[in-house]
Short mmCIF file of C-alpha atoms in Angstrom, two decimals:
data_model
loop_
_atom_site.label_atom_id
_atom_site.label_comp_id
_atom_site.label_asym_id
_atom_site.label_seq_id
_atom_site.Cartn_x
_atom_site.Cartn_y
_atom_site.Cartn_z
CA UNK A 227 0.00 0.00 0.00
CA UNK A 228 1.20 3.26 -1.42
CA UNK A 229 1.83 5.98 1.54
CA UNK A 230 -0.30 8.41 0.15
CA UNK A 231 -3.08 6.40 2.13
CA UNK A 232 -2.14 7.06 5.34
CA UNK A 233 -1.89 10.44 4.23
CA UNK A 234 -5.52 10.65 3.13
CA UNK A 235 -6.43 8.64 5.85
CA UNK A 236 -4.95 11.17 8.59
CA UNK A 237 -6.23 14.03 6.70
CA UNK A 238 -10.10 12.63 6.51
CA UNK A 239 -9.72 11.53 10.81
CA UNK A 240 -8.11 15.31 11.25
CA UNK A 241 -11.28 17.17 9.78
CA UNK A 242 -13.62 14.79 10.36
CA UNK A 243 -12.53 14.64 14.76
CA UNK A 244 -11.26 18.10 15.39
CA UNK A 245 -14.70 20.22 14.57
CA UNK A 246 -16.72 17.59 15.85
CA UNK A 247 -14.90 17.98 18.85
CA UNK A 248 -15.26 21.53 19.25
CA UNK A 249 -18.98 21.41 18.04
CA UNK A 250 -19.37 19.03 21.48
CA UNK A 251 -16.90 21.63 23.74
CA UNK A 252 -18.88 24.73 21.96
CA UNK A 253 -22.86 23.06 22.12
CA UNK A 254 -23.33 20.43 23.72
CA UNK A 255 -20.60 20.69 27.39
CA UNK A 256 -21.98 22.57 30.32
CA UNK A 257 -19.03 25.55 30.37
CA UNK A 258 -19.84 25.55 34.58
CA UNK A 259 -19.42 21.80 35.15
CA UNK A 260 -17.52 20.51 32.18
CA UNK A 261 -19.88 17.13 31.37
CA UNK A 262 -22.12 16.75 28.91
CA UNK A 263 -25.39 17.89 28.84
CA UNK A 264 -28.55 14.97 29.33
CA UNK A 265 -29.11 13.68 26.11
CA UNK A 266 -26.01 14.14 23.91
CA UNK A 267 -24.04 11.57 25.83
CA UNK A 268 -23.90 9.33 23.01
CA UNK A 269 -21.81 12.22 20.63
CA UNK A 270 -18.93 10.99 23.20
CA UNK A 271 -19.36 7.39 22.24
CA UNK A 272 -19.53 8.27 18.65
CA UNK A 273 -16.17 10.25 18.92
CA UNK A 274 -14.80 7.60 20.61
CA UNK A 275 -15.91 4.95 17.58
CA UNK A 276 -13.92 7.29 15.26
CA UNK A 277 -10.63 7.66 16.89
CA UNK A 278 -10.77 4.08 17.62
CA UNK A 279 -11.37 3.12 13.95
CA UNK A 280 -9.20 5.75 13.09
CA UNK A 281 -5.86 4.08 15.27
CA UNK A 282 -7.15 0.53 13.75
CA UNK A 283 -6.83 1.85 10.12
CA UNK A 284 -3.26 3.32 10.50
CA UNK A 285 -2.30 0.14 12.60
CA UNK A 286 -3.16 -2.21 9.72
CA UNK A 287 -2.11 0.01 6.83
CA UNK A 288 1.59 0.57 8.59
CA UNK A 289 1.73 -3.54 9.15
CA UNK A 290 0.68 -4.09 5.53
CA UNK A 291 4.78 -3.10 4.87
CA UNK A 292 8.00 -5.12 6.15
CA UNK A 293 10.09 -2.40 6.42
CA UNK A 294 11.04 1.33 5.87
CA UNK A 295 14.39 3.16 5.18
CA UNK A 296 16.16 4.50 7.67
CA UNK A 297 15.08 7.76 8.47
CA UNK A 298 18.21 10.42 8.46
CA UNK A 299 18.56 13.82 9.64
CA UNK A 300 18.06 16.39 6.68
CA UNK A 301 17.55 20.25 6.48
CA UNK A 302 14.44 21.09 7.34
CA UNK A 303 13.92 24.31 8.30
CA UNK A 304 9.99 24.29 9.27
CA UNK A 305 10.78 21.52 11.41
CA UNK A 306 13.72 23.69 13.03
CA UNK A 307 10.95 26.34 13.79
CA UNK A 308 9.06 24.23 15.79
CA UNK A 309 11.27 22.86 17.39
CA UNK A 310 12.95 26.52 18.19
CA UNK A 311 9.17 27.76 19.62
CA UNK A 312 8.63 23.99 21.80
CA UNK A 313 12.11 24.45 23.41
CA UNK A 314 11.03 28.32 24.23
CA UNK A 315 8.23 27.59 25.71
CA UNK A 316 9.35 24.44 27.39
CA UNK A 317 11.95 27.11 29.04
CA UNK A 318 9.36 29.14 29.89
CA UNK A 319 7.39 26.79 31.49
CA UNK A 320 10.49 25.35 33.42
CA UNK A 321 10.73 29.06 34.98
CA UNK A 322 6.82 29.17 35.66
CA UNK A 323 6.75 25.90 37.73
CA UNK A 324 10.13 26.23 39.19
CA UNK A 325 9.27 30.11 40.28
CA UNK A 326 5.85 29.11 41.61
CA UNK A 327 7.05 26.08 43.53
CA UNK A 328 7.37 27.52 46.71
CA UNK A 329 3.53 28.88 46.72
CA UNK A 330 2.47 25.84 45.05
CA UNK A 331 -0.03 23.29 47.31
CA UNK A 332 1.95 20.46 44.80
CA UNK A 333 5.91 21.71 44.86
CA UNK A 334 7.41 18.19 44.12
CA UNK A 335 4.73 18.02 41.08
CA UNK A 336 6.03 21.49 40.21
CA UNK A 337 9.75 21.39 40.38
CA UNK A 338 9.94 17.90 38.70
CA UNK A 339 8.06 19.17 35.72
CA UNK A 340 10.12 22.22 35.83
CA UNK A 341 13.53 20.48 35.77
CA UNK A 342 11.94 17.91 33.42
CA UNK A 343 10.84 21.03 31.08
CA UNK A 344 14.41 22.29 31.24
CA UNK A 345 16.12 19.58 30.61
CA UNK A 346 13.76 18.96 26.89
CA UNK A 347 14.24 22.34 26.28
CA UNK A 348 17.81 22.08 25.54
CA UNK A 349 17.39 18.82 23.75
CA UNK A 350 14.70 20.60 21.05
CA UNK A 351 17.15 23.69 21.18
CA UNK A 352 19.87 20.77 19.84
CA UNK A 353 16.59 19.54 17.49
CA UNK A 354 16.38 22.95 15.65
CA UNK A 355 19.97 23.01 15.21
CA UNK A 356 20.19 19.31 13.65
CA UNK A 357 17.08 20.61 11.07
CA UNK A 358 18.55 23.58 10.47
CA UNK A 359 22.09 22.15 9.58
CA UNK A 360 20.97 19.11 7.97
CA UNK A 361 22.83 16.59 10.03
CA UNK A 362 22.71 14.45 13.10
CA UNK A 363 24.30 16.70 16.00
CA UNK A 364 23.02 13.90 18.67
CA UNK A 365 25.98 11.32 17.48
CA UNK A 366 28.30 12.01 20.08
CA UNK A 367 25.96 12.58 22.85
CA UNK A 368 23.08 10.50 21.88
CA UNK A 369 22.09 10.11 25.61
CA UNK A 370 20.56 13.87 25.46
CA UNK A 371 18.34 12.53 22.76
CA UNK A 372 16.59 10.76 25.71
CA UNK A 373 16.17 14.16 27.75
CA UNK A 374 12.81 14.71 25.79
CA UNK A 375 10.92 10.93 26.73
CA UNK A 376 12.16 11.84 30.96
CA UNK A 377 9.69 15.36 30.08
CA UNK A 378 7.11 12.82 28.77
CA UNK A 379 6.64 10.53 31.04
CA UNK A 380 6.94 13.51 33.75
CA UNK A 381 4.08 15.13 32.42
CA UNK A 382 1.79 12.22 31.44
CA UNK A 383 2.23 10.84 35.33
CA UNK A 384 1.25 14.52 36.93
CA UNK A 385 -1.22 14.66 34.01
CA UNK A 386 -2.66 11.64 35.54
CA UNK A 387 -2.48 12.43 38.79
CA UNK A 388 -4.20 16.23 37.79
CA UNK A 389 -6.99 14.12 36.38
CA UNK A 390 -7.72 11.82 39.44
CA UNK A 391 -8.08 14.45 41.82
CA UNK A 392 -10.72 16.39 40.37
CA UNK A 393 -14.35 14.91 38.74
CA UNK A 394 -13.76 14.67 34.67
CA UNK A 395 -15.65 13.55 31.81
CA UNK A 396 -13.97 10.45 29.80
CA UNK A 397 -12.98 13.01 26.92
CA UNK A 398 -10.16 14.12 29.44
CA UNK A 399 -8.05 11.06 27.99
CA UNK A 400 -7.59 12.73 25.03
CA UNK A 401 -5.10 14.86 26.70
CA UNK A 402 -3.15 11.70 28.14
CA UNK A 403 -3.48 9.20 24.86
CA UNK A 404 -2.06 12.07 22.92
CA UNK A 405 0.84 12.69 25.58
CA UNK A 406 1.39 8.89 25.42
CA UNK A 407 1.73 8.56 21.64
CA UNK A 408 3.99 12.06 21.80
CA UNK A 409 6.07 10.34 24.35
CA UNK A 410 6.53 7.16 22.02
CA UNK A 411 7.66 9.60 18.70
CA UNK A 412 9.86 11.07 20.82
CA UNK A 413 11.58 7.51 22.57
CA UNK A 414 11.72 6.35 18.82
CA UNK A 415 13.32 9.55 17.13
CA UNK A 416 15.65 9.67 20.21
CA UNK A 417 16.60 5.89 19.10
CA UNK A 418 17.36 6.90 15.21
CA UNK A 419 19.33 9.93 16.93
CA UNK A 420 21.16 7.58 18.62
CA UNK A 421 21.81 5.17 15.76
CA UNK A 422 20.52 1.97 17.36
CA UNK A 423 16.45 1.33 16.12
CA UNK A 424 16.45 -1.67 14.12
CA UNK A 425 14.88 -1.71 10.00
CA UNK A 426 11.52 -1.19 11.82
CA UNK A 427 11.97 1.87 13.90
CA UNK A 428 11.43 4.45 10.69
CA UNK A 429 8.27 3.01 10.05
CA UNK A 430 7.01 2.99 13.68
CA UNK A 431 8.35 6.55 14.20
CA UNK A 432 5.86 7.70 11.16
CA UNK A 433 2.63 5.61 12.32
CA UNK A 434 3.67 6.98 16.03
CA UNK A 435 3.45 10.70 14.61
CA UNK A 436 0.46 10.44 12.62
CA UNK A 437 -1.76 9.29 15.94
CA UNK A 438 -0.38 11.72 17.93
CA UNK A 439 -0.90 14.86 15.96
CA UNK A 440 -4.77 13.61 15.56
CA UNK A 441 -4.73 12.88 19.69
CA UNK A 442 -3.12 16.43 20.35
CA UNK A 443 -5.52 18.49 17.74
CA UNK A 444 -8.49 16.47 19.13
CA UNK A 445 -7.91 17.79 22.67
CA UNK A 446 -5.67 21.38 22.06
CA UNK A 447 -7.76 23.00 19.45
CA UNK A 448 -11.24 22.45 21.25
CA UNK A 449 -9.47 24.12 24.53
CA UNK A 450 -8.55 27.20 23.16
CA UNK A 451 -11.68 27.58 21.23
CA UNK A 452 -13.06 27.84 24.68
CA UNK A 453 -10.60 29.87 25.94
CA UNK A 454 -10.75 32.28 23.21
CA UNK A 455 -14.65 32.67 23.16
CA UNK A 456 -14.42 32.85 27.20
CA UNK A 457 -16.41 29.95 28.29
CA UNK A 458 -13.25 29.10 30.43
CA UNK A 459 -11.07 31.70 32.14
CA UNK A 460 -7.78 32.85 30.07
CA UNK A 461 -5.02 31.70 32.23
CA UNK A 462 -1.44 31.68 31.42
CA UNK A 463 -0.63 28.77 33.32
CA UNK A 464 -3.35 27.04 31.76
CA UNK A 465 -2.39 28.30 27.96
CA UNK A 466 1.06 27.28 28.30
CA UNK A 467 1.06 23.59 28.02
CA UNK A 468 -1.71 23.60 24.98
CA UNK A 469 0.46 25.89 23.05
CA UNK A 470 3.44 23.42 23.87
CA UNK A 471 1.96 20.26 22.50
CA UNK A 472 0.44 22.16 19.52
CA UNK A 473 3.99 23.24 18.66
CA UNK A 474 4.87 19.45 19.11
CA UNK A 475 2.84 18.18 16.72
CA UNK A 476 3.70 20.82 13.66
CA UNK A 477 6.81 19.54 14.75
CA UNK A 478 6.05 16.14 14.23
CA UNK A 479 3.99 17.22 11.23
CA UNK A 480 7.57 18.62 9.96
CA UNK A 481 8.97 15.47 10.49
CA UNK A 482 6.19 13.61 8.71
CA UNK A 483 6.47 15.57 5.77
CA UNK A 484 10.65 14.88 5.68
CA UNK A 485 9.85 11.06 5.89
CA UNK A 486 7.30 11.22 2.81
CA UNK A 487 10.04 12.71 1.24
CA UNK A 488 12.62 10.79 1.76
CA UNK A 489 9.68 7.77 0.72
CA UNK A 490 9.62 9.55 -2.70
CA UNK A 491 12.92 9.41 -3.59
CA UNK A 492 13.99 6.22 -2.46
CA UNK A 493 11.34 4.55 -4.22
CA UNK A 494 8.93 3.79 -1.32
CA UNK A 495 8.63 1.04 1.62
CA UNK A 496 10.33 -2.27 0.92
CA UNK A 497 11.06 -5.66 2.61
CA UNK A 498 14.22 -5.20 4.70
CA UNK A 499 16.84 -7.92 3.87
CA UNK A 500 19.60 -8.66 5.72
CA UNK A 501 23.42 -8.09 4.06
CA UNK A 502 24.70 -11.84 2.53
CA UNK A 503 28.50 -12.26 2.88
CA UNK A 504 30.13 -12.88 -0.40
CA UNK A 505 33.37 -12.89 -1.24
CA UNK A 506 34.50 -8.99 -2.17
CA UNK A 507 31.79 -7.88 -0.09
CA UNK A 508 28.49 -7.86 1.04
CA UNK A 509 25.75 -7.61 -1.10
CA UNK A 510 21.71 -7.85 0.12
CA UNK A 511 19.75 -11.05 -0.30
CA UNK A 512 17.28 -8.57 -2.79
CA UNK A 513 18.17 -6.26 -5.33
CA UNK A 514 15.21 -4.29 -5.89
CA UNK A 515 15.78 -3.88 -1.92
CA UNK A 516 19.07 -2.48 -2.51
CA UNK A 517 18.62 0.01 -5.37
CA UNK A 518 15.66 1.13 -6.28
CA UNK A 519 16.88 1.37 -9.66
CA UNK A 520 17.79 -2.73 -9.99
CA UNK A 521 15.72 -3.06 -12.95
CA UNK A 522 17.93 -0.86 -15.21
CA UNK A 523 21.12 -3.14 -14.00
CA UNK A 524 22.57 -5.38 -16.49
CA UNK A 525 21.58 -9.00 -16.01
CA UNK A 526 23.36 -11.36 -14.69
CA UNK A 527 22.76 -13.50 -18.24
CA UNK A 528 25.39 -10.40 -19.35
CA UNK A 529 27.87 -10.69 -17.29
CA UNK A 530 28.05 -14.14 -17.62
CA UNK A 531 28.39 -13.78 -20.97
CA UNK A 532 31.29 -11.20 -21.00
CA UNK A 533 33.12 -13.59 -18.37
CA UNK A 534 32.40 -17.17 -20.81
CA UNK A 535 34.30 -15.29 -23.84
CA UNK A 536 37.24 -13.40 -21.81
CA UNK A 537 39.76 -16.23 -23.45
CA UNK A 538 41.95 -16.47 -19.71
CA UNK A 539 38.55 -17.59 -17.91
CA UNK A 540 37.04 -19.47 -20.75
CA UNK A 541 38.56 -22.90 -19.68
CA UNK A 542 37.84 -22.40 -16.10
CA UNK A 543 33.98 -21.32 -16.64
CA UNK A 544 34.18 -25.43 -19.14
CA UNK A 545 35.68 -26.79 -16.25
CA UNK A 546 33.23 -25.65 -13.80
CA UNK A 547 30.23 -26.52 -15.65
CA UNK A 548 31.21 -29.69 -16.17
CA UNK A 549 32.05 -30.24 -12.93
CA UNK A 550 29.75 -33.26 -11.21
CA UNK A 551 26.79 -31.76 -9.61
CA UNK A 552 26.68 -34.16 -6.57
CA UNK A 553 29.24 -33.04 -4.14
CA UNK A 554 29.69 -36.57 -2.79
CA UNK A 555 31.67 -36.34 -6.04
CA UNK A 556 34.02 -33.96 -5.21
CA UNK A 557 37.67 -35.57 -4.07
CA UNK A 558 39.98 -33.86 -1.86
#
């Protein structure tokens, strides 16, 4: 399957979830309690159906393919942006929590998601600089790679813990399922940063980013909707961490887009093949796998042809076809 599916796919599950979403946040959730009103229940269940078909589709279309290039580090300078603005903001964040510690009910909470925040703001400040060069900067230091997945899982655990201490409604987990998959794009990229994912890791690292831009725009862009029409009060501290996982996913978007690219010009998905040792080398089991542009190789038929009339290997090439084929006839 071509990869322009999972493009359409992601685009149709994009505008079909995000205004339906903010239709429910705009007409049909009580702005003073934050649950639905009695009778539109079911629009929940509904939304529900559609982001779970939608993480089925891209979960069977990404295993319908054995294996993806490796993803590589090239300029991208949208992708540098975003990266540039999530690192900001993580920073300011950082300062926020870590300033506000002392008056905060929660101060552990606070100044472990402000070191947390500080610590993945340098690592997207090192992000922007690898788009905007064009190469790898994580190679000798892939270990700050990982700086970005200890921010994750710092903020989906208080994000969890935020969650269980006040009365929700079920739609709240769009903020944490779209954290998790975040969290997983960033623990893979870190990986190809690092140089160790295996023939697989590419291809996870795109199906990773397509569901969690859909989980982050399914749960951002309804929230400041209602901040901006004022059915929720405009808070800074509140503001900050949609605006940070919006930047993510253009980010991620970014990234997406540099993977499809890279898909176009090396001639698509293909079946990963481990190297063959032969003598002079090592050559892959497949061809095609190899170089996308096998088919306009010479055929073997024509080499051997060129070798049969080169008059120093002629009487070898005799000798060895007449050789016996069982090798019980061989003598030492």
């Amino acid at each position: 399957m071509k990869l322009k599916y999972m493009w359409i796919a992601f685009t149709v599950f994009l505008l079909v979830t995000v205004p339906f979403r903010i239709y429910q946040t705009v007409a049909l959730i009580d702005p003073q309690t934050n649950f639905y009103e009695k009778g539109t229940e079911f629009t929940l269940t509904l939304l529900l159906g559609l982001l779970g078909l939608y993480v089925v589709t891209m979960l069977v279309m990404s295993a319908m393919h054995k294996g993806m290039d490796r993803h590589t580090v090239h300029k991208n300078i949208p992708a540098g942006i975003f990266a540039l603005v999530a690192g900001g903001l993580l920073l300011v964040e950082s300062g926020v929590q870590l300033v506000g510690a002392g008056a905060n009910e929660k101060m552990v909470e606070s100044v472990i998601l402000g070191i947390a925040a500080l610590l993945a703001a340098v690592t997207f400040f090192f992000m922007a600089a690898s788009s905007f060069a064009g190469r790898n900067l994580f190679e000798r230091m892939p270990l700050l790679a990982l700086l970005t997945t200890l921010w994750g899982c710092a903020r989906l655990v208080i994000t969890f813990l935020g969650y269980t201490n006040i009365a929700s409604d079920s739609s709240s987990m769009f903020d944490m399922v779209g954290i998790m998959f975040a969290l997983l794009f960033l623990f893979t990229q870190a990986k190809l940063f690092a140089g160790v994912g295996s023939e697989k890791t590419s291809k996870r690292l795109f199906l990773l980013g397509m569901l969690a831009i859909v989980f982050i725009c399914v749960f951002n862009i309804p929230e400041l909707v209602q901040h901006s029409m004022g059915s929720r009060t405009l808070e800074f501290s509140a503001l900050l961490p949609r605006l940070i996982d919006l930047s993510l996913a253009f980010y991620i978007f970014c990234i997406l887009l540099e993977m499809s690219k890279e898909y176009i010009l090396t001639g698509g998905w293909h079946e990963y093949h481990e190297p063959v040792a032969v003598e002079g080398g090592e050559l892959p089991l497949s061809a095609d796998s190899a170089n996308p542009d096998a088919d306009n190789l010479p055929k073997p038929e024509f080499f051997d042809s060129l070798v049969a009339d080169r008059p120093s290997t002629r009487d070898s090439v005799k000798k060895e076809q007449e050789a016996p084929k069982n090798p019980h006839d061989y003598k030492d």
